Amino acid sequence: SFLIIAGTISGFGVGFSSHSVPLYISECAPKALRGSLCFLNDLCVVFGQVSSAAVGTAFYYAEVQAGWRFILGASALPAAVMFFGFFVMPESPRYLVMQGKLDEGREVLKKLRAGISDRGIEAELMNIQQNVELESSDRPAGLDKYFKDASIRRPLLLGCGLMLLQQWVGINTIMYYGSSILQKSNGDGDLNPFSSANKRNVALSILINSAQFWGVLLSWFLVDRIGRRPLILSSIVGLTLALFAMGSVYVMDEPPKTLVVTTMMVYLVLFGVGMSPVPWTVNAEIYPLDVRAKCISLSTGMNWLMNFVVAQTFLDMSILLSTSRDDPGGHPDGVFWLFGCIGVVGFVVVYKALPETKGKTLEEISELFKRPGDSMREHLRVGS
């Protein structure tokens, strides 16, 4: 019961941080650096995954009894650093303006925009203030605005769709079950958890997890140069092909482990190039200021919900969709083909629905989802 309570508290903490950090970065960053700073957040998250894989592998190789206790305890250190670090961070200037604290918002902007003239600071502050006043005066009240107001509904559907797609192309099946997937290619039925083969599988998880890190690192240098759309569209194409290739590998009677590892690493590099950081970055950019925090909460909730669904169903689906009748557990080809088909559909949707946000202010981005006559239609709905 204690572990359940502790896990629940930890889960709330992860949920809060995965919602608040991209939101905070997007509202504080200058438009020219917003993409790279949001990508840097994702890069740090992936680096943490690689580090945790390395720590877990070290304990596994040492066959430390109850080593998971030490691993969980060690994770408190970066959490503590993050907690105390936020005490020296200023409040978001956009949040301060929305609360009517213009003078405080101006002072924060001066700190965040060092080297920018007072005229530039005042112009940005006025732009934020005008946008807040316009949106607050033109927005229907109540929760139904998230469904009735098209300027909210359009980006919210896009944001939740990106989060759903991120999970349903199978990323966390690789992250959570990477060692188990490799074990399926052993072919020796070794049940000893500390066998040399199983230790090699766990050690390979470091190499596999690092592949996503290098993909995100590459995209970090490119995001504010070429934009979000090219990165995520090329990422979807590449990872979809990798998923079909992975399914084809598992059709073989004895899938070569080298080929399995190579295919997984190619998939993770391509996922890291766009599908890993872009959904989080775009979700921190596209919503109107007055509803941004709540919309990011909804899209983040969608991400973690789909994460749970995919993780809980993967092992069953890998057997159910296998084309092998003799050994379906050792040939999970069908589930990767399913993820690949979802990638195809996702490419079409993202191509049609996602606008480019590179080089635009948050206020300019929210205008991308408005259409002529939206305001009149919303007033007619409210009046009826």
PDB file of N, CA and C in Angstrom, residues 204-302:
ATOM      1  N   LEU A 204      21.812  -3.632 -23.603  1.00  0.00           N
ATOM      2  CA  LEU A 204      21.492  -3.050 -24.910  1.00  0.00           C
ATOM      3  C   LEU A 204      20.443  -1.959 -24.800  1.00  0.00           C
ATOM      4  N   SER A 205      19.663  -1.966 -23.707  1.00  0.00           N
ATOM      5  CA  SER A 205      18.647  -0.932 -23.535  1.00  0.00           C
ATOM      6  C   SER A 205      19.284   0.457 -23.431  1.00  0.00           C
ATOM      7  N   ILE A 206      20.533   0.522 -22.931  1.00  0.00           N
ATOM      8  CA  ILE A 206      21.242   1.805 -22.879  1.00  0.00           C
ATOM      9  C   ILE A 206      21.497   2.303 -24.299  1.00  0.00           C
ATOM     10  N   LEU A 207      21.998   1.404 -25.130  1.00  0.00           N
ATOM     11  CA  LEU A 207      22.290   1.759 -26.520  1.00  0.00           C
ATOM     12  C   LEU A 207      21.015   2.154 -27.258  1.00  0.00           C
ATOM     13  N   ILE A 208      19.959   1.396 -27.031  1.00  0.00           N
ATOM     14  CA  ILE A 208      18.695   1.659 -27.714  1.00  0.00           C
ATOM     15  C   ILE A 208      18.109   3.000 -27.274  1.00  0.00           C
ATOM     16  N   ASN A 209      18.103   3.254 -25.960  1.00  0.00           N
ATOM     17  CA  ASN A 209      17.557   4.517 -25.467  1.00  0.00           C
ATOM     18  C   ASN A 209      18.374   5.710 -25.947  1.00  0.00           C
ATOM     19  N   SER A 210      19.688   5.526 -26.087  1.00  0.00           N
ATOM     20  CA  SER A 210      20.528   6.640 -26.535  1.00  0.00           C
ATOM     21  C   SER A 210      20.228   7.034 -27.977  1.00  0.00           C
ATOM     22  N   ALA A 211      19.651   6.112 -28.759  1.00  0.00           N
ATOM     23  CA  ALA A 211      19.338   6.431 -30.152  1.00  0.00           C
ATOM     24  C   ALA A 211      18.332   7.574 -30.233  1.00  0.00           C
ATOM     25  N   GLN A 212      17.320   7.563 -29.371  1.00  0.00           N
ATOM     26  CA  GLN A 212      16.354   8.655 -29.352  1.00  0.00           C
ATOM     27  C   GLN A 212      17.025   9.968 -28.954  1.00  0.00           C
ATOM     28  N   PHE A 213      17.968   9.892 -28.038  1.00  0.00           N
ATOM     29  CA  PHE A 213      18.684  11.087 -27.604  1.00  0.00           C
ATOM     30  C   PHE A 213      19.390  11.759 -28.783  1.00  0.00           C
ATOM     31  N   TRP A 214      20.061  10.972 -29.619  1.00  0.00           N
ATOM     32  CA  TRP A 214      20.776  11.552 -30.751  1.00  0.00           C
ATOM     33  C   TRP A 214      19.811  12.138 -31.767  1.00  0.00           C
ATOM     34  N   GLY A 215      18.631  11.522 -31.910  1.00  0.00           N
ATOM     35  CA  GLY A 215      17.630  12.089 -32.810  1.00  0.00           C
ATOM     36  C   GLY A 215      17.131  13.440 -32.326  1.00  0.00           C
ATOM     37  N   VAL A 216      16.827  13.534 -31.022  1.00  0.00           N
ATOM     38  CA  VAL A 216      16.361  14.807 -30.462  1.00  0.00           C
ATOM     39  C   VAL A 216      17.470  15.859 -30.529  1.00  0.00           C
ATOM     40  N   LEU A 217      18.707  15.437 -30.287  1.00  0.00           N
ATOM     41  CA  LEU A 217      19.834  16.373 -30.346  1.00  0.00           C
ATOM     42  C   LEU A 217      19.957  16.974 -31.749  1.00  0.00           C
ATOM     43  N   LEU A 218      19.797  16.141 -32.770  1.00  0.00           N
ATOM     44  CA  LEU A 218      19.849  16.637 -34.147  1.00  0.00           C
ATOM     45  C   LEU A 218      18.734  17.647 -34.399  1.00  0.00           C
ATOM     46  N   SER A 219      17.523  17.317 -33.955  1.00  0.00           N
ATOM     47  CA  SER A 219      16.388  18.215 -34.189  1.00  0.00           C
ATOM     48  C   SER A 219      16.532  19.514 -33.411  1.00  0.00           C
ATOM     49  N   TRP A 220      17.223  19.472 -32.289  1.00  0.00           N
ATOM     50  CA  TRP A 220      17.447  20.676 -31.476  1.00  0.00           C
ATOM     51  C   TRP A 220      18.191  21.740 -32.286  1.00  0.00           C
ATOM     52  N   PHE A 221      19.135  21.298 -33.130  1.00  0.00           N
ATOM     53  CA  PHE A 221      19.878  22.241 -33.958  1.00  0.00           C
ATOM     54  C   PHE A 221      19.057  22.725 -35.160  1.00  0.00           C
ATOM     55  N   LEU A 222      18.000  21.998 -35.522  1.00  0.00           N
ATOM     56  CA  LEU A 222      17.276  22.287 -36.754  1.00  0.00           C
ATOM     57  C   LEU A 222      15.944  23.003 -36.552  1.00  0.00           C
ATOM     58  N   VAL A 223      15.345  22.892 -35.355  1.00  0.00           N
ATOM     59  CA  VAL A 223      13.949  23.292 -35.192  1.00  0.00           C
ATOM     60  C   VAL A 223      13.707  24.756 -35.507  1.00  0.00           C
ATOM     61  N   ASP A 224      14.583  25.661 -35.090  1.00  0.00           N
ATOM     62  CA  ASP A 224      14.363  27.079 -35.365  1.00  0.00           C
ATOM     63  C   ASP A 224      14.992  27.511 -36.678  1.00  0.00           C
ATOM     64  N   ARG A 225      15.525  26.541 -37.423  1.00  0.00           N
ATOM     65  CA  ARG A 225      16.062  26.819 -38.759  1.00  0.00           C
ATOM     66  C   ARG A 225      15.088  26.373 -39.846  1.00  0.00           C
ATOM     67  N   ILE A 226      14.566  25.150 -39.707  1.00  0.00           N
ATOM     68  CA  ILE A 226      13.692  24.630 -40.762  1.00  0.00           C
ATOM     69  C   ILE A 226      12.239  24.518 -40.319  1.00  0.00           C
ATOM     70  N   GLY A 227      11.964  24.606 -39.027  1.00  0.00           N
ATOM     71  CA  GLY A 227      10.580  24.603 -38.571  1.00  0.00           C
ATOM     72  C   GLY A 227      10.117  23.272 -38.006  1.00  0.00           C
ATOM     73  N   ARG A 228       8.883  23.313 -37.463  1.00  0.00           N
ATOM     74  CA  ARG A 228       8.306  22.125 -36.805  1.00  0.00           C
ATOM     75  C   ARG A 228       7.736  21.134 -37.823  1.00  0.00           C
ATOM     76  N   ARG A 229       7.041  21.658 -38.839  1.00  0.00           N
ATOM     77  CA  ARG A 229       6.387  20.766 -39.819  1.00  0.00           C
ATOM     78  C   ARG A 229       7.369  19.827 -40.521  1.00  0.00           C
ATOM     79  N   PRO A 230       8.456  20.336 -41.103  1.00  0.00           N
ATOM     80  CA  PRO A 230       9.372  19.407 -41.781  1.00  0.00           C
ATOM     81  C   PRO A 230       9.924  18.335 -40.857  1.00  0.00           C
ATOM     82  N   LEU A 231      10.187  18.696 -39.605  1.00  0.00           N
ATOM     83  CA  LEU A 231      10.750  17.724 -38.668  1.00  0.00           C
ATOM     84  C   LEU A 231       9.759  16.617 -38.353  1.00  0.00           C
ATOM     85  N   ILE A 232       8.524  16.984 -38.023  1.00  0.00           N
ATOM     86  CA  ILE A 232       7.587  15.945 -37.606  1.00  0.00           C
ATOM     87  C   ILE A 232       7.114  15.116 -38.793  1.00  0.00           C
ATOM     88  N   LEU A 233       6.945  15.732 -39.970  1.00  0.00           N
ATOM     89  CA  LEU A 233       6.494  14.966 -41.131  1.00  0.00           C
ATOM     90  C   LEU A 233       7.565  13.978 -41.589  1.00  0.00           C
ATOM     91  N   SER A 234       8.814  14.427 -41.636  1.00  0.00           N
ATOM     92  CA  SER A 234       9.887  13.499 -42.013  1.00  0.00           C
ATOM     93  C   SER A 234      10.061  12.418 -40.949  1.00  0.00           C
ATOM     94  N   SER A 235       9.858  12.783 -39.688  1.00  0.00           N
ATOM     95  CA  SER A 235       9.950  11.807 -38.605  1.00  0.00           C
ATOM     96  C   SER A 235       8.880  10.724 -38.748  1.00  0.00           C
ATOM     97  N   ILE A 236       7.650  11.120 -39.043  1.00  0.00           N
ATOM     98  CA  ILE A 236       6.565  10.140 -39.177  1.00  0.00           C
ATOM     99  C   ILE A 236       6.834   9.195 -40.338  1.00  0.00           C
ATOM    100  N   VAL A 237       7.286   9.742 -41.460  1.00  0.00           N
ATOM    101  CA  VAL A 237       7.593   8.883 -42.616  1.00  0.00           C
ATOM    102  C   VAL A 237       8.665   7.861 -42.255  1.00  0.00           C
ATOM    103  N   GLY A 238       9.738   8.331 -41.637  1.00  0.00           N
ATOM    104  CA  GLY A 238      10.850   7.439 -41.309  1.00  0.00           C
ATOM    105  C   GLY A 238      10.489   6.385 -40.292  1.00  0.00           C
ATOM    106  N   LEU A 239       9.824   6.783 -39.209  1.00  0.00           N
ATOM    107  CA  LEU A 239       9.504   5.793 -38.170  1.00  0.00           C
ATOM    108  C   LEU A 239       8.445   4.798 -38.643  1.00  0.00           C
ATOM    109  N   THR A 240       7.565   5.253 -39.551  1.00  0.00           N
ATOM    110  CA  THR A 240       6.571   4.331 -40.109  1.00  0.00           C
ATOM    111  C   THR A 240       7.249   3.236 -40.914  1.00  0.00           C
ATOM    112  N   LEU A 241       8.205   3.618 -41.740  1.00  0.00           N
ATOM    113  CA  LEU A 241       8.962   2.616 -42.505  1.00  0.00           C
ATOM    114  C   LEU A 241       9.731   1.690 -41.569  1.00  0.00           C
ATOM    115  N   ALA A 242      10.280   2.258 -40.491  1.00  0.00           N
ATOM    116  CA  ALA A 242      11.022   1.432 -39.526  1.00  0.00           C
ATOM    117  C   ALA A 242      10.093   0.441 -38.830  1.00  0.00           C
ATOM    118  N   LEU A 243       8.850   0.853 -38.532  1.00  0.00           N
ATOM    119  CA  LEU A 243       7.897  -0.058 -37.900  1.00  0.00           C
ATOM    120  C   LEU A 243       7.518  -1.211 -38.830  1.00  0.00           C
ATOM    121  N   PHE A 244       7.299  -0.892 -40.110  1.00  0.00           N
ATOM    122  CA  PHE A 244       7.012  -1.961 -41.069  1.00  0.00           C
ATOM    123  C   PHE A 244       8.210  -2.898 -41.201  1.00  0.00           C
ATOM    124  N   ALA A 245       9.418  -2.317 -41.167  1.00  0.00           N
ATOM    125  CA  ALA A 245      10.622  -3.149 -41.242  1.00  0.00           C
ATOM    126  C   ALA A 245      10.751  -4.044 -40.016  1.00  0.00           C
ATOM    127  N   MET A 246      10.425  -3.500 -38.831  1.00  0.00           N
ATOM    128  CA  MET A 246      10.520  -4.292 -37.608  1.00  0.00           C
ATOM    129  C   MET A 246       9.536  -5.453 -37.635  1.00  0.00           C
ATOM    130  N   GLY A 247       8.335  -5.183 -38.136  1.00  0.00           N
ATOM    131  CA  GLY A 247       7.366  -6.265 -38.277  1.00  0.00           C
ATOM    132  C   GLY A 247       7.860  -7.334 -39.226  1.00  0.00           C
ATOM    133  N   SER A 248       8.519  -6.929 -40.312  1.00  0.00           N
ATOM    134  CA  SER A 248       9.038  -7.886 -41.291  1.00  0.00           C
ATOM    135  C   SER A 248      10.156  -8.734 -40.708  1.00  0.00           C
ATOM    136  N   VAL A 249      10.982  -8.118 -39.847  1.00  0.00           N
ATOM    137  CA  VAL A 249      12.064  -8.868 -39.206  1.00  0.00           C
ATOM    138  C   VAL A 249      11.503 -10.010 -38.371  1.00  0.00           C
ATOM    139  N   TYR A 250      10.414  -9.754 -37.661  1.00  0.00           N
ATOM    140  CA  TYR A 250       9.850 -10.771 -36.778  1.00  0.00           C
ATOM    141  C   TYR A 250       9.041 -11.830 -37.515  1.00  0.00           C
ATOM    142  N   VAL A 251       8.891 -11.690 -38.833  1.00  0.00           N
ATOM    143  CA  VAL A 251       8.288 -12.771 -39.623  1.00  0.00           C
ATOM    144  C   VAL A 251       9.279 -13.924 -39.776  1.00  0.00           C
ATOM    145  N   MET A 252      10.564 -13.614 -39.719  1.00  0.00           N
ATOM    146  CA  MET A 252      11.597 -14.643 -39.877  1.00  0.00           C
ATOM    147  C   MET A 252      11.480 -15.702 -38.780  1.00  0.00           C
ATOM    148  N   ASP A 253      11.865 -16.913 -39.116  1.00  0.00           N
ATOM    149  CA  ASP A 253      11.812 -18.014 -38.146  1.00  0.00           C
ATOM    150  C   ASP A 253      12.687 -17.720 -36.933  1.00  0.00           C
ATOM    151  N   GLU A 254      13.894 -17.221 -37.165  1.00  0.00           N
ATOM    152  CA  GLU A 254      14.798 -16.844 -36.087  1.00  0.00           C
ATOM    153  C   GLU A 254      15.307 -15.424 -36.353  1.00  0.00           C
ATOM    154  N   PRO A 255      14.596 -14.415 -35.842  1.00  0.00           N
ATOM    155  CA  PRO A 255      14.986 -13.020 -36.103  1.00  0.00           C
ATOM    156  C   PRO A 255      16.393 -12.735 -35.585  1.00  0.00           C
ATOM    157  N   PRO A 256      17.308 -12.273 -36.444  1.00  0.00           N
ATOM    158  CA  PRO A 256      18.671 -11.964 -35.989  1.00  0.00           C
ATOM    159  C   PRO A 256      18.649 -10.791 -34.999  1.00  0.00           C
ATOM    160  N   LYS A 257      19.290 -10.981 -33.857  1.00  0.00           N
ATOM    161  CA  LYS A 257      19.264  -9.929 -32.836  1.00  0.00           C
ATOM    162  C   LYS A 257      19.908  -8.649 -33.347  1.00  0.00           C
ATOM    163  N   THR A 258      20.964  -8.766 -34.143  1.00  0.00           N
ATOM    164  CA  THR A 258      21.614  -7.573 -34.680  1.00  0.00           C
ATOM    165  C   THR A 258      20.652  -6.759 -35.524  1.00  0.00           C
ATOM    166  N   LEU A 259      19.840  -7.451 -36.320  1.00  0.00           N
ATOM    167  CA  LEU A 259      18.870  -6.768 -37.168  1.00  0.00           C
ATOM    168  C   LEU A 259      17.755  -6.147 -36.332  1.00  0.00           C
ATOM    169  N   VAL A 260      17.338  -6.839 -35.280  1.00  0.00           N
ATOM    170  CA  VAL A 260      16.308  -6.305 -34.375  1.00  0.00           C
ATOM    171  C   VAL A 260      16.796  -5.023 -33.711  1.00  0.00           C
ATOM    172  N   VAL A 261      18.013  -5.073 -33.166  1.00  0.00           N
ATOM    173  CA  VAL A 261      18.570  -3.899 -32.482  1.00  0.00           C
ATOM    174  C   VAL A 261      18.739  -2.743 -33.463  1.00  0.00           C
ATOM    175  N   THR A 262      19.254  -3.032 -34.647  1.00  0.00           N
ATOM    176  CA  THR A 262      19.453  -1.978 -35.649  1.00  0.00           C
ATOM    177  C   THR A 262      18.143  -1.309 -36.025  1.00  0.00           C
ATOM    178  N   THR A 263      17.107  -2.113 -36.250  1.00  0.00           N
ATOM    179  CA  THR A 263      15.803  -1.569 -36.633  1.00  0.00           C
ATOM    180  C   THR A 263      15.210  -0.723 -35.510  1.00  0.00           C
ATOM    181  N   MET A 264      15.335  -1.202 -34.283  1.00  0.00           N
ATOM    182  CA  MET A 264      14.841  -0.437 -33.144  1.00  0.00           C
ATOM    183  C   MET A 264      15.570   0.893 -33.013  1.00  0.00           C
ATOM    184  N   MET A 265      16.876   0.894 -33.225  1.00  0.00           N
ATOM    185  CA  MET A 265      17.649   2.127 -33.087  1.00  0.00           C
ATOM    186  C   MET A 265      17.316   3.114 -34.203  1.00  0.00           C
ATOM    187  N   VAL A 266      17.134   2.622 -35.406  1.00  0.00           N
ATOM    188  CA  VAL A 266      16.725   3.499 -36.503  1.00  0.00           C
ATOM    189  C   VAL A 266      15.372   4.132 -36.186  1.00  0.00           C
ATOM    190  N   TYR A 267      14.442   3.313 -35.690  1.00  0.00           N
ATOM    191  CA  TYR A 267      13.123   3.822 -35.306  1.00  0.00           C
ATOM    192  C   TYR A 267      13.248   4.926 -34.263  1.00  0.00           C
ATOM    193  N   LEU A 268      14.071   4.712 -33.244  1.00  0.00           N
ATOM    194  CA  LEU A 268      14.177   5.678 -32.148  1.00  0.00           C
ATOM    195  C   LEU A 268      14.868   6.967 -32.586  1.00  0.00           C
ATOM    196  N   VAL A 269      15.877   6.875 -33.453  1.00  0.00           N
ATOM    197  CA  VAL A 269      16.509   8.090 -33.977  1.00  0.00           C
ATOM    198  C   VAL A 269      15.477   8.911 -34.742  1.00  0.00           C
ATOM    199  N   LEU A 270      14.714   8.242 -35.605  1.00  0.00           N
ATOM    200  CA  LEU A 270      13.719   8.941 -36.415  1.00  0.00           C
ATOM    201  C   LEU A 270      12.579   9.483 -35.548  1.00  0.00           C
ATOM    202  N   PHE A 271      12.205   8.761 -34.510  1.00  0.00           N
ATOM    203  CA  PHE A 271      11.201   9.262 -33.576  1.00  0.00           C
ATOM    204  C   PHE A 271      11.726  10.510 -32.864  1.00  0.00           C
ATOM    205  N   GLY A 272      12.992  10.484 -32.468  1.00  0.00           N
ATOM    206  CA  GLY A 272      13.578  11.615 -31.769  1.00  0.00           C
ATOM    207  C   GLY A 272      13.690  12.862 -32.621  1.00  0.00           C
ATOM    208  N   VAL A 273      13.818  12.697 -33.927  1.00  0.00           N
ATOM    209  CA  VAL A 273      13.963  13.839 -34.821  1.00  0.00           C
ATOM    210  C   VAL A 273      12.734  14.744 -34.793  1.00  0.00           C
ATOM    211  N   GLY A 274      11.548  14.188 -34.632  1.00  0.00           N
ATOM    212  CA  GLY A 274      10.364  15.035 -34.677  1.00  0.00           C
ATOM    213  C   GLY A 274       9.209  14.605 -33.806  1.00  0.00           C
ATOM    214  N   MET A 275       8.899  13.312 -33.813  1.00  0.00           N
ATOM    215  CA  MET A 275       7.715  12.852 -33.099  1.00  0.00           C
ATOM    216  C   MET A 275       7.880  12.903 -31.594  1.00  0.00           C
ATOM    217  N   SER A 276       9.112  12.945 -31.116  1.00  0.00           N
ATOM    218  CA  SER A 276       9.338  13.074 -29.677  1.00  0.00           C
ATOM    219  C   SER A 276       9.154  14.511 -29.184  1.00  0.00           C
ATOM    220  N   PRO A 277       9.854  15.513 -29.766  1.00  0.00           N
ATOM    221  CA  PRO A 277       9.750  16.863 -29.207  1.00  0.00           C
ATOM    222  C   PRO A 277       8.636  17.727 -29.779  1.00  0.00           C
ATOM    223  N   VAL A 278       8.247  17.528 -31.038  1.00  0.00           N
ATOM    224  CA  VAL A 278       7.316  18.460 -31.679  1.00  0.00           C
ATOM    225  C   VAL A 278       5.937  18.493 -31.013  1.00  0.00           C
ATOM    226  N   PRO A 279       5.312  17.344 -30.676  1.00  0.00           N
ATOM    227  CA  PRO A 279       3.997  17.435 -30.012  1.00  0.00           C
ATOM    228  C   PRO A 279       4.023  18.258 -28.727  1.00  0.00           C
ATOM    229  N   TRP A 280       5.069  18.109 -27.913  1.00  0.00           N
ATOM    230  CA  TRP A 280       5.155  18.888 -26.678  1.00  0.00           C
ATOM    231  C   TRP A 280       5.370  20.365 -26.977  1.00  0.00           C
ATOM    232  N   THR A 281       6.200  20.664 -27.965  1.00  0.00           N
ATOM    233  CA  THR A 281       6.477  22.054 -28.318  1.00  0.00           C
ATOM    234  C   THR A 281       5.252  22.732 -28.905  1.00  0.00           C
ATOM    235  N   VAL A 282       4.609  22.074 -29.868  1.00  0.00           N
ATOM    236  CA  VAL A 282       3.432  22.657 -30.514  1.00  0.00           C
ATOM    237  C   VAL A 282       2.301  22.861 -29.513  1.00  0.00           C
ATOM    238  N   ASN A 283       2.115  21.908 -28.601  1.00  0.00           N
ATOM    239  CA  ASN A 283       1.059  22.060 -27.602  1.00  0.00           C
ATOM    240  C   ASN A 283       1.319  23.239 -26.673  1.00  0.00           C
ATOM    241  N   ALA A 284       2.573  23.608 -26.490  1.00  0.00           N
ATOM    242  CA  ALA A 284       2.892  24.763 -25.656  1.00  0.00           C
ATOM    243  C   ALA A 284       2.742  26.076 -26.412  1.00  0.00           C
ATOM    244  N   GLU A 285       2.490  26.010 -27.738  1.00  0.00           N
ATOM    245  CA  GLU A 285       2.451  27.216 -28.558  1.00  0.00           C
ATOM    246  C   GLU A 285       1.066  27.600 -29.068  1.00  0.00           C
ATOM    247  N   ILE A 286       0.209  26.631 -29.337  1.00  0.00           N
ATOM    248  CA  ILE A 286      -0.931  26.880 -30.226  1.00  0.00           C
ATOM    249  C   ILE A 286      -2.186  27.420 -29.556  1.00  0.00           C
ATOM    250  N   TYR A 287      -2.275  27.382 -28.233  1.00  0.00           N
ATOM    251  CA  TYR A 287      -3.535  27.733 -27.584  1.00  0.00           C
ATOM    252  C   TYR A 287      -3.608  29.215 -27.231  1.00  0.00           C
ATOM    253  N   PRO A 288      -4.821  29.794 -27.255  1.00  0.00           N
ATOM    254  CA  PRO A 288      -4.987  31.172 -26.781  1.00  0.00           C
ATOM    255  C   PRO A 288      -4.538  31.298 -25.325  1.00  0.00           C
ATOM    256  N   LEU A 289      -4.024  32.472 -24.973  1.00  0.00           N
ATOM    257  CA  LEU A 289      -3.397  32.661 -23.671  1.00  0.00           C
ATOM    258  C   LEU A 289      -4.336  32.358 -22.510  1.00  0.00           C
ATOM    259  N   ASP A 290      -5.597  32.798 -22.618  1.00  0.00           N
ATOM    260  CA  ASP A 290      -6.497  32.677 -21.470  1.00  0.00           C
ATOM    261  C   ASP A 290      -6.917  31.238 -21.179  1.00  0.00           C
ATOM    262  N   VAL A 291      -6.719  30.325 -22.149  1.00  0.00           N
ATOM    263  CA  VAL A 291      -7.093  28.918 -21.924  1.00  0.00           C
ATOM    264  C   VAL A 291      -5.899  27.989 -22.123  1.00  0.00           C
ATOM    265  N   ARG A 292      -4.700  28.566 -22.285  1.00  0.00           N
ATOM    266  CA  ARG A 292      -3.529  27.741 -22.628  1.00  0.00           C
ATOM    267  C   ARG A 292      -3.245  26.682 -21.570  1.00  0.00           C
ATOM    268  N   ALA A 293      -3.255  27.070 -20.305  1.00  0.00           N
ATOM    269  CA  ALA A 293      -2.905  26.122 -19.246  1.00  0.00           C
ATOM    270  C   ALA A 293      -3.885  24.946 -19.204  1.00  0.00           C
ATOM    271  N   LYS A 294      -5.176  25.242 -19.328  1.00  0.00           N
ATOM    272  CA  LYS A 294      -6.181  24.169 -19.270  1.00  0.00           C
ATOM    273  C   LYS A 294      -6.117  23.279 -20.499  1.00  0.00           C
ATOM    274  N   CYS A 295      -5.873  23.871 -21.671  1.00  0.00           N
ATOM    275  CA  CYS A 295      -5.773  23.058 -22.891  1.00  0.00           C
ATOM    276  C   CYS A 295      -4.538  22.152 -22.841  1.00  0.00           C
ATOM    277  N   ILE A 296      -3.430  22.671 -22.323  1.00  0.00           N
ATOM    278  CA  ILE A 296      -2.239  21.825 -22.185  1.00  0.00           C
ATOM    279  C   ILE A 296      -2.493  20.709 -21.177  1.00  0.00           C
ATOM    280  N   SER A 297      -3.281  20.995 -20.149  1.00  0.00           N
ATOM    281  CA  SER A 297      -3.648  19.937 -19.197  1.00  0.00           C
ATOM    282  C   SER A 297      -4.407  18.818 -19.900  1.00  0.00           C
ATOM    283  N   LEU A 298      -5.351  19.189 -20.768  1.00  0.00           N
ATOM    284  CA  LEU A 298      -6.140  18.184 -21.491  1.00  0.00           C
ATOM    285  C   LEU A 298      -5.261  17.368 -22.440  1.00  0.00           C
ATOM    286  N   SER A 299      -4.384  18.036 -23.173  1.00  0.00           N
ATOM    287  CA  SER A 299      -3.541  17.304 -24.125  1.00  0.00           C
ATOM    288  C   SER A 299      -2.508  16.443 -23.405  1.00  0.00           C
ATOM    289  N   THR A 300      -1.970  16.946 -22.292  1.00  0.00           N
ATOM    290  CA  THR A 300      -1.026  16.146 -21.504  1.00  0.00           C
ATOM    291  C   THR A 300      -1.725  14.923 -20.917  1.00  0.00           C
ATOM    292  N   GLY A 301      -2.959  15.124 -20.450  1.00  0.00           N
ATOM    293  CA  GLY A 301      -3.740  13.989 -19.958  1.00  0.00           C
ATOM    294  C   GLY A 301      -3.981  12.958 -21.045  1.00  0.00           C
ATOM    295  N   MET A 302      -4.231  13.422 -22.270  1.00  0.00           N
ATOM    296  CA  MET A 302      -4.397  12.504 -23.397  1.00  0.00           C
ATOM    297  C   MET A 302      -3.125  11.692 -23.616  1.00  0.00           C
TER     298      MET A 302
END
